[in-house]
Short mmCIF file of C-alpha atoms in Angstrom, two decimals:
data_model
loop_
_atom_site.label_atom_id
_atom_site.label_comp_id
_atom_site.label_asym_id
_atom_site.label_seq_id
_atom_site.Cartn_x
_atom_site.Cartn_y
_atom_site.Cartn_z
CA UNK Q 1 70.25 10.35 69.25
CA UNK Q 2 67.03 11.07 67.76
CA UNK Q 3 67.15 13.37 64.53
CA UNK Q 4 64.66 16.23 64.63
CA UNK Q 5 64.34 18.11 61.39
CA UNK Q 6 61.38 21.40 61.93
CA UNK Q 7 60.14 23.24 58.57
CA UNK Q 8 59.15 26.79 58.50
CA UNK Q 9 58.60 29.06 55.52
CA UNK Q 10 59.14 32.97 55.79
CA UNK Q 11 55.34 33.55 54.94
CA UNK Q 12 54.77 36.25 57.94
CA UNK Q 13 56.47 35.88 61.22
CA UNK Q 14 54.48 33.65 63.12
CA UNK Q 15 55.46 30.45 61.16
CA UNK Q 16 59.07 30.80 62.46
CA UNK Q 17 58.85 31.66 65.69
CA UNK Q 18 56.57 28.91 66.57
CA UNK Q 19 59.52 27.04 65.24
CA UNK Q 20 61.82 28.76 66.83
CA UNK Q 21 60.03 28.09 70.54
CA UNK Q 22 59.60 24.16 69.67
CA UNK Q 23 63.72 24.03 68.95
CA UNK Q 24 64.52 25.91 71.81
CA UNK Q 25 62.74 23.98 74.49
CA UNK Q 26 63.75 20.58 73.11
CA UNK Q 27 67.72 21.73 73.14
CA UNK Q 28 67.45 22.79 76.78
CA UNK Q 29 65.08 19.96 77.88
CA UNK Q 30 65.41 16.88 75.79
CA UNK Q 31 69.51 15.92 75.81
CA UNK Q 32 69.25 12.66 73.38
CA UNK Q 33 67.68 15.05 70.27
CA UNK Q 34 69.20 16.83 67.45
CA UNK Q 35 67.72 19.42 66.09
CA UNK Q 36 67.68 21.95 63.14
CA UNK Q 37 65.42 24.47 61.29
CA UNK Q 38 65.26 24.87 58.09
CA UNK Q 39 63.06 27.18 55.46
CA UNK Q 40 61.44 24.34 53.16
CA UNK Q 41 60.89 26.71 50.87
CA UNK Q 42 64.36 28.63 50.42
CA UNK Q 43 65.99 24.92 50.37
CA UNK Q 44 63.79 24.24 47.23
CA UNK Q 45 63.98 27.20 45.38
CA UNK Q 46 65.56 30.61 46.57
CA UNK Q 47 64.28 32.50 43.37
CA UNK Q 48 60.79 30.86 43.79
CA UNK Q 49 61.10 31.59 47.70
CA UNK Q 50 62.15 35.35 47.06
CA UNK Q 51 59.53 35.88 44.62
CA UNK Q 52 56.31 34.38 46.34
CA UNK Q 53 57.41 36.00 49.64
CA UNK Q 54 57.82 39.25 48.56
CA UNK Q 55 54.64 38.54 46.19
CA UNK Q 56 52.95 37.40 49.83
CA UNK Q 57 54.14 40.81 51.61
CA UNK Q 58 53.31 43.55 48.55
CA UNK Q 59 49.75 41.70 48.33
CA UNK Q 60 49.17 41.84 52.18
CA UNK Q 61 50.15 45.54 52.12
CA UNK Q 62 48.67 46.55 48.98
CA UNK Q 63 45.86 44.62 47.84
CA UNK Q 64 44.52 42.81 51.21
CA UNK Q 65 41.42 41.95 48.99
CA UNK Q 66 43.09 39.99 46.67
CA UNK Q 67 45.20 37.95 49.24
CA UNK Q 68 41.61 37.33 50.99
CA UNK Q 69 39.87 35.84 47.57
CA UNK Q 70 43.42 33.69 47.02
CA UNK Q 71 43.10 32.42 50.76
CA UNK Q 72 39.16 31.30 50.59
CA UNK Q 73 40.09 29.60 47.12
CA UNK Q 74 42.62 27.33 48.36
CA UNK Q 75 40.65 25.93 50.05
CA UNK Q 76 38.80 23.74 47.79
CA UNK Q 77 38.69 23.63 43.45
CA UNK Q 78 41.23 24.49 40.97
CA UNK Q 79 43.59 26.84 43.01
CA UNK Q 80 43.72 24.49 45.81
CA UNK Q 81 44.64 21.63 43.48
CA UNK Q 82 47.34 23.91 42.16
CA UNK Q 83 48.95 24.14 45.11
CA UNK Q 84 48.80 20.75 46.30
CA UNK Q 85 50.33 20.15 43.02
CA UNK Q 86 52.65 22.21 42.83
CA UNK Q 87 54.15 20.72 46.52
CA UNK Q 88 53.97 17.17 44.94
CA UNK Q 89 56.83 18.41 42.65
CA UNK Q 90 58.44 20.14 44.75
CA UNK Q 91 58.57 17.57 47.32
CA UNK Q 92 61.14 15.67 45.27
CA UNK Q 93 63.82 18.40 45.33
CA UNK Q 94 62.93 18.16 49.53
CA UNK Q 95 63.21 14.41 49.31
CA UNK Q 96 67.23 14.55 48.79
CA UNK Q 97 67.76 16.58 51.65
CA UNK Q 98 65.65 14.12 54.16
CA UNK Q 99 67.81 11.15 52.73
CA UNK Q 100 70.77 13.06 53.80
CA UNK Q 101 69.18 14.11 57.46
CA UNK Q 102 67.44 11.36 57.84
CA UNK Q 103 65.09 12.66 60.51
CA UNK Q 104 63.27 10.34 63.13
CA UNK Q 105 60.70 13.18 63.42
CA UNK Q 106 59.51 16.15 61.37
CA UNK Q 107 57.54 19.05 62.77
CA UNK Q 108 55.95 21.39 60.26
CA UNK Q 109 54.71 25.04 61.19
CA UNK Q 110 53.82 25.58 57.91
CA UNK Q 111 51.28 23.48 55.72
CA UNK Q 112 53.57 23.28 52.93
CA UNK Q 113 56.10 21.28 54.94
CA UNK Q 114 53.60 19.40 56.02
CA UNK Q 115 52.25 18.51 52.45
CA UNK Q 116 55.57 17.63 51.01
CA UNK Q 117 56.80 15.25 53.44
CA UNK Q 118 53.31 13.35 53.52
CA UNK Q 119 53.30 13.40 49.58
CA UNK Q 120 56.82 11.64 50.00
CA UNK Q 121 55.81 9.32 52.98
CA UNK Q 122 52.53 8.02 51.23
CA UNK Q 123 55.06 6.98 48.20
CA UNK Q 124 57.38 5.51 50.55
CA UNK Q 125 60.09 7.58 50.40
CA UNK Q 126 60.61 8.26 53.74
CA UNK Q 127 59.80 6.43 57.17
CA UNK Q 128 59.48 9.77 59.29
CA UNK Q 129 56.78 10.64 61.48
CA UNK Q 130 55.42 13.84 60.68
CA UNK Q 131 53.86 16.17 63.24
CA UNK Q 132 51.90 19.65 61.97
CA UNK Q 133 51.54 22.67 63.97
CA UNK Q 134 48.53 25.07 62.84
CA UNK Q 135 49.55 28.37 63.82
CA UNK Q 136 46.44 30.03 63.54
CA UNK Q 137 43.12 30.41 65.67
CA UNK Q 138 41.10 29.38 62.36
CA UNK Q 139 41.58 26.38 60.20
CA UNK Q 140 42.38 26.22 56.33
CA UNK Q 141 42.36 22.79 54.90
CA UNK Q 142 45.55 23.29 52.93
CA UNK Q 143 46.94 22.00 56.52
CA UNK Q 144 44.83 18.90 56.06
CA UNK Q 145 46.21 18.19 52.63
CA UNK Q 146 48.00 14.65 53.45
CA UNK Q 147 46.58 14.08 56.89
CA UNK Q 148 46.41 9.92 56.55
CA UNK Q 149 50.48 10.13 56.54
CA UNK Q 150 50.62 12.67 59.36
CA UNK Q 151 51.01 11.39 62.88
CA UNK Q 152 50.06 14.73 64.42
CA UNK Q 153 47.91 17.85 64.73
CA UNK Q 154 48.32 20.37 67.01
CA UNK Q 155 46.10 23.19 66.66
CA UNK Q 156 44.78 26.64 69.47
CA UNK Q 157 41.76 25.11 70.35
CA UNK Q 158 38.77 22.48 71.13
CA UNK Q 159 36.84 24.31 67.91
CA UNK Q 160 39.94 23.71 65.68
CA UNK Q 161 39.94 20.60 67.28
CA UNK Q 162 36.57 19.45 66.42
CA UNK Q 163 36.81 20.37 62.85
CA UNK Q 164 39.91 18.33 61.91
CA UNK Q 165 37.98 15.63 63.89
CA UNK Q 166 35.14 16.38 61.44
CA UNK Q 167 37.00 15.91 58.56
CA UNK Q 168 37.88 12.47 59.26
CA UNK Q 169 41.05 13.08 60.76
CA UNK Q 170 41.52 10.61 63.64
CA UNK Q 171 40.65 12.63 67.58
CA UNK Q 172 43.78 10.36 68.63
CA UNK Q 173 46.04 12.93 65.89
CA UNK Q 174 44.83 15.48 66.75
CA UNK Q 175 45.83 18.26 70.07
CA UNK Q 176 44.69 21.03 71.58
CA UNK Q 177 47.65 22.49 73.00
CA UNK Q 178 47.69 26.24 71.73
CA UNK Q 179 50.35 27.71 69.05
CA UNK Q 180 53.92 27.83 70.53
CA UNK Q 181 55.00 30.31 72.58
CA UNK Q 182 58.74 31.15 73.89
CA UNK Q 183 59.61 30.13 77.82
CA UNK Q 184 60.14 34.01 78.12
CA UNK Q 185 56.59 34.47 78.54
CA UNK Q 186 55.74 32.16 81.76
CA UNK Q 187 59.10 33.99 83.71
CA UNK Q 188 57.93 36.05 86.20
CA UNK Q 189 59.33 39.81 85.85
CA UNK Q 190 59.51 42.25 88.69
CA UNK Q 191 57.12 45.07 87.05
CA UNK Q 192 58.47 48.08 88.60
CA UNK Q 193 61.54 47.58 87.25
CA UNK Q 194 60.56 46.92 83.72
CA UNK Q 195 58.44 50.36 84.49
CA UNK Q 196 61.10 52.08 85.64
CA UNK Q 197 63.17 51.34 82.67
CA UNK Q 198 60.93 52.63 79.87
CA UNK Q 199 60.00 55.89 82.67
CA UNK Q 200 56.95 54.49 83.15
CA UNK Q 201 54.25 55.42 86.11
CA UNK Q 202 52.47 52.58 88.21
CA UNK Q 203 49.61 54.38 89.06
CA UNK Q 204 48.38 54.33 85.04
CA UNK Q 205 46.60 52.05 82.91
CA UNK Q 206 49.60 51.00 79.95
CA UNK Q 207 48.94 50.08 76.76
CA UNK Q 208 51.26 47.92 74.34
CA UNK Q 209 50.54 49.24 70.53
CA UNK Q 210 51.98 47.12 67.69
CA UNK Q 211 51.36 49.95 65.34
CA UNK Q 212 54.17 49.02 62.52
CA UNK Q 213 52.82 45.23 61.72
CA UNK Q 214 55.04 42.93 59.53
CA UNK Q 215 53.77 44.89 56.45
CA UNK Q 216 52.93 48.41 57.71
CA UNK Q 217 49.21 47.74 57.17
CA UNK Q 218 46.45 50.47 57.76
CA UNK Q 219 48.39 53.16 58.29
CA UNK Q 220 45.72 55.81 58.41
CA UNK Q 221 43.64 53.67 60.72
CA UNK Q 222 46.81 52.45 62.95
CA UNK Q 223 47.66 56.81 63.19
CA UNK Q 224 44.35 57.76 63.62
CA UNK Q 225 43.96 55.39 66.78
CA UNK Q 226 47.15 56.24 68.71
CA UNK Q 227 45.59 60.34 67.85
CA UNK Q 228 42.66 59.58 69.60
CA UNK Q 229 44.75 58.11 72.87
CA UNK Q 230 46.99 61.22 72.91
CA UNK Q 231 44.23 63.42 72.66
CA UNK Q 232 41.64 62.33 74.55
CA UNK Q 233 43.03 59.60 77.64
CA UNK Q 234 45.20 61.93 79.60
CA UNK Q 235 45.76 59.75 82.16
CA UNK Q 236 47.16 56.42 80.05
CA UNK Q 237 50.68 55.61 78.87
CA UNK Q 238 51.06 53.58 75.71
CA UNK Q 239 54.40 51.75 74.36
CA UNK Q 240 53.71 52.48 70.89
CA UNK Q 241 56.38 49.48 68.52
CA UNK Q 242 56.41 51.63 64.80
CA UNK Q 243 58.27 48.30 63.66
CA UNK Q 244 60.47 48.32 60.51
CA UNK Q 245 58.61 51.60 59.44
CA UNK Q 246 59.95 55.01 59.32
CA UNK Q 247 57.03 56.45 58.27
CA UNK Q 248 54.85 55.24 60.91
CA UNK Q 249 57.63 56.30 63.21
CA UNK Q 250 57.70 59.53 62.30
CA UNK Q 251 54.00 59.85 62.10
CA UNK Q 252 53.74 58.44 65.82
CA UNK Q 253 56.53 60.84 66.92
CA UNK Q 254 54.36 63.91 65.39
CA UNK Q 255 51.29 62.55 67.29
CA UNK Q 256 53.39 62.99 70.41
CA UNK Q 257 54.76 66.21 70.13
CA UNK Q 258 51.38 67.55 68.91
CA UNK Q 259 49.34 66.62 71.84
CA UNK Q 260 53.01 67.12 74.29
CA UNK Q 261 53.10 63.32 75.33
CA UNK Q 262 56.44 62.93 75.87
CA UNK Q 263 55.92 61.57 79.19
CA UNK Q 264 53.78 59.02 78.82
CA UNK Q 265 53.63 57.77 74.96
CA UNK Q 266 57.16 55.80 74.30
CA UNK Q 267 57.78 54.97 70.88
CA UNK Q 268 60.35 52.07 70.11
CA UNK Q 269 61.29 51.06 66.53
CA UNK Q 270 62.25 47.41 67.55
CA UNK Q 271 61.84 45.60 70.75
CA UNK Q 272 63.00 42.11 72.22
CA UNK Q 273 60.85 42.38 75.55
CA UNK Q 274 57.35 41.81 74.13
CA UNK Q 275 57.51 39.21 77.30
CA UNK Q 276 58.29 41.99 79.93
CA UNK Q 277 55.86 44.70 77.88
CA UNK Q 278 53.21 42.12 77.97
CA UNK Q 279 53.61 41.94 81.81
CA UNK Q 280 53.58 45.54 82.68
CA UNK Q 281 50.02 45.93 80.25
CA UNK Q 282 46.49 46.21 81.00
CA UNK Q 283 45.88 45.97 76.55
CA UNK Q 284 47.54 45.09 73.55
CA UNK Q 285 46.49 46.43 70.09
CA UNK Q 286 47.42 44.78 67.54
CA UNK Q 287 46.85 43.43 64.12
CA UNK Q 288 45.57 39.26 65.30
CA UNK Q 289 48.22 37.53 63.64
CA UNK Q 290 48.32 34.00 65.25
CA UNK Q 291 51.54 34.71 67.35
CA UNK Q 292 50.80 37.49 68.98
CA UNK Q 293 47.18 36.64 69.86
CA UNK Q 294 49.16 33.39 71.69
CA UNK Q 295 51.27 35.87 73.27
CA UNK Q 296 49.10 38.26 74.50
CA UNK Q 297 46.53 34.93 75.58
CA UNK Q 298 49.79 33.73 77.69
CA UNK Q 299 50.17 37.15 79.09
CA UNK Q 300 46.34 37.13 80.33
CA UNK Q 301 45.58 40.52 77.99
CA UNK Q 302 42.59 42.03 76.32
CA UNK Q 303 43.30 42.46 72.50
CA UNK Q 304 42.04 45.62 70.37
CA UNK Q 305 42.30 44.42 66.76
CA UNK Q 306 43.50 46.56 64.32
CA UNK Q 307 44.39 46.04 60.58
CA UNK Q 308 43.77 42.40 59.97
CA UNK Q 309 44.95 40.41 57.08
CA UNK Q 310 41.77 39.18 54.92
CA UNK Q 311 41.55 35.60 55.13
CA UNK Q 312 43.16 34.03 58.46
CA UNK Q 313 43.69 36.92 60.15
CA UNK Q 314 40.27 38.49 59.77
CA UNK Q 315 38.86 35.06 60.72
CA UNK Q 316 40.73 35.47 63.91
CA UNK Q 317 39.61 38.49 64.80
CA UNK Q 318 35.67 37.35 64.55
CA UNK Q 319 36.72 34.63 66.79
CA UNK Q 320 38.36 36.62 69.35
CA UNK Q 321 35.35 38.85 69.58
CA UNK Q 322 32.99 36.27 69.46
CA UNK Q 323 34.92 34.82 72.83
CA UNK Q 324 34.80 38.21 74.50
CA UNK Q 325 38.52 38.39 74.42
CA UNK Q 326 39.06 41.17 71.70
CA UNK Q 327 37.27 43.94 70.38
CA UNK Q 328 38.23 44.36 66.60
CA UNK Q 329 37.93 48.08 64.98
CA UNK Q 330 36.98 48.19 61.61
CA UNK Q 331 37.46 50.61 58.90
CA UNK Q 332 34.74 52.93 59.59
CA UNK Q 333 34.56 52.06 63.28
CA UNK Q 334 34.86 55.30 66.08
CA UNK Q 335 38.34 54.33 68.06
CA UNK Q 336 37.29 56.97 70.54
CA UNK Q 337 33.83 55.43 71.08
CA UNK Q 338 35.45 51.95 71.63
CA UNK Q 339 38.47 53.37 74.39
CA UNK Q 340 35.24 55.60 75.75
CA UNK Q 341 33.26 52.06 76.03
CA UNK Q 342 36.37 50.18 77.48
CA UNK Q 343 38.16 52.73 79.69
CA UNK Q 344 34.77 53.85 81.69
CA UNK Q 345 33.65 50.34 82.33
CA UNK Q 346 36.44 48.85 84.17
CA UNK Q 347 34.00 45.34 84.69
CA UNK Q 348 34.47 45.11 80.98
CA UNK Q 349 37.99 44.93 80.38
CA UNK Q 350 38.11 42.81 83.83
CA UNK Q 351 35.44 39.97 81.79
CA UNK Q 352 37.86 40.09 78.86
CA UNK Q 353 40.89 39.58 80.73
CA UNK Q 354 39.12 36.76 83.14
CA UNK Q 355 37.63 35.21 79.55
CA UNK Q 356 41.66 35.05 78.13
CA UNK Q 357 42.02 32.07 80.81
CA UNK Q 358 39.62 30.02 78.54
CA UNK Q 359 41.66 30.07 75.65
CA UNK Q 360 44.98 30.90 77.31
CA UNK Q 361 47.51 27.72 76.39
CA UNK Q 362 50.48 28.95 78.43
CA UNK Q 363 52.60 25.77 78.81
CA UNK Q 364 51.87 24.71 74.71
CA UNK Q 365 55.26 24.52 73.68
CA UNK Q 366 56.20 22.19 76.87
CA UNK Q 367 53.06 20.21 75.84
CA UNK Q 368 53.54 19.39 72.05
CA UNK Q 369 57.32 18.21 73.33
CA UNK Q 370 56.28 15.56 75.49
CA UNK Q 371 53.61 14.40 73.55
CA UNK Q 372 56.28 14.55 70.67
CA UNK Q 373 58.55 13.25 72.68
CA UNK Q 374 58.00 11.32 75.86
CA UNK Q 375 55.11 8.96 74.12
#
């Protein structure tokens, strides 16, 4: 039985549920492994997790700026040597509960897993292989921290691919397989059903709008664009997710009654069939967290970006646009002259959708297993 042990930490969504897709598809598909997840960071310290998670979320939502400068200096100098630091130390708290595990295999979807355990396999203290997963479209060498005692890299693309290979890391390490997606998203789902269910019409263009976001970010910006579809593209339907935020539920539920679109804007709090609202869409918009950009890459659909988090998130956005998949809307950007632009040019949004092929990495998860697994 081989032991498989697969870090996350609770530092935005994205982390775990690239985790969560790797341990699914190895129970159902790989009968001789064992696996479990675990938060690296909440098995070291719950106060320290607590406090630099909720420190994470309150700077995302409140000071983006500030998250932005802390993400380009760790990087490189003092604040980067901090870190990598301050994982050395708390790599020995880590190092009791591999002795007890004992894993044949660790698989990291967050770069201080990955640091840790190579910090404690250059010392010797453990004979694991270690395999990272970036789950971004941009890299940050905090991932990189360690890389002569990592086995693998797995990374979104050839360009991600290319710089690890620039920075000395091995091409025979490294993968470009695409973030981890769940098997949800390659099932094929009758559509008029799915339509049906959320009263739906066939005959109109629908538009999936993750307006809440992990940390209600933007919310003028995130209201003022789902104002200008009510008001102005009659003949539309969006499914409009508020998230974990009354605020921008009730804001989205005025827009609604305002502009009497009962019938064709559907607001949902929380959803578990972003696979089958993915299917039934011409157009996501959406902040470009690494996830969802995967998801909506699988699901062959034009992005509008919305809200992004300074630092990786921002970075993905330029890189999205720059591959003619998304079209990001800044701050002082016109949302109506953007859905003018894409709704009268139907060629357009057909290039964006044709370019998601290039970077589309449906079958990733399936891909880092047997490479994982089957070499």
């Amino acid at each position: 039985m081989k032991k498989i042990i697969i870090f996350y930490a609770s530092y935005g969504g994205g982390h775990l549920n690239a985790a969560k897709s790797i341990k699914e598809y190895i129970e159902l598909n790989y009968k001789n492994c064992q696996t479990e997840l675990i938060d690296c960071m909440k098995y070291i310290n719950k106060p320290i997790e607590k406090f630099t998670t909720v420190a994470y979320r309150e700077m995302a939502k409140k000071a983006p700026w500030a998250w932005g400068r802390i993400y380009s200096d760790s990087q490189k100098g003092p604040l980067a040597h901090i870190t990598s630091r301050s994982n050395k130390i708390f790599a020995i708290k880590l190092l009791k509960l591999l002795r007890e595990k004992q894993p044949d295999l660790i698989i990291s979807t967050h770069p201080f897993g990955s640091q840790m355990c190579s910090y404690l396999k250059r010392k010797g203290k453990i004979p694991s292989q270690i395999a990272t997963i970036m789950t971004d479209f941009s890299p940050h060498d905090q991932w990189l921290v360690g890389n002569d005692y990592t086995d693998f890299y797995f990374v979104a693309h050839d360009k991600m691919k290319n710089y690890l290979i620039s920075k000395n890391i091995p091409e025979t390490k490294v993968f470009s397989t695409g973030i981890p997606i769940s098997s949800r998203f390659l099932q094929p789902y009758n559509k008029k059903e799915i339509l049906n269910e959320f009263n739906l019409e066939e005959n109109k263009k629908t538009i999936l709008f993750f307006g809440g976001g992990e940390f209600g970010l933007g919310k003028n910006k995130t209201v003022e664009i789902l104002e200008t579809l009510a008001k102005n593209f009659k003949n539309i339907q969006v499914i409009a997710i508020s998230g974990k935020n009354p605020k921008m539920k009730a804001s989205f539920e005025n827009i609604v009654k305002q502009f009497s679109r009962e019938d064709s804007i559907k607001i949902l709090e929380f959803t578990n069939k972003v696979p089958e609202l993915m299917c039934i869409s011409d157009l996501v918009v959406s902040k470009p967290g690494g996830l969802t950009t995967s998801e909506s890459l699988a699901s062959n659909l034009p992005m509008i970006l919305i809200n992004p988090i300074p630092g990786q998130e921002e970075e993905n956005a330029e890189f999205l646009e720059n591959n003619g998949i998304g079209i990001w809307i800044k701050k002082h950007d016109s949302s109506l002259d953007v859905f003018n632009d894409i709704f009268s040019s139907p060629k357009k949004l057909d290039d964006m959708k044709k370019n998601t092929n290039i970077l589309a990495k449906k079958h990733s998860t399936e891909n880092i297993c047997k490479i994982l697994l089957e070499n």
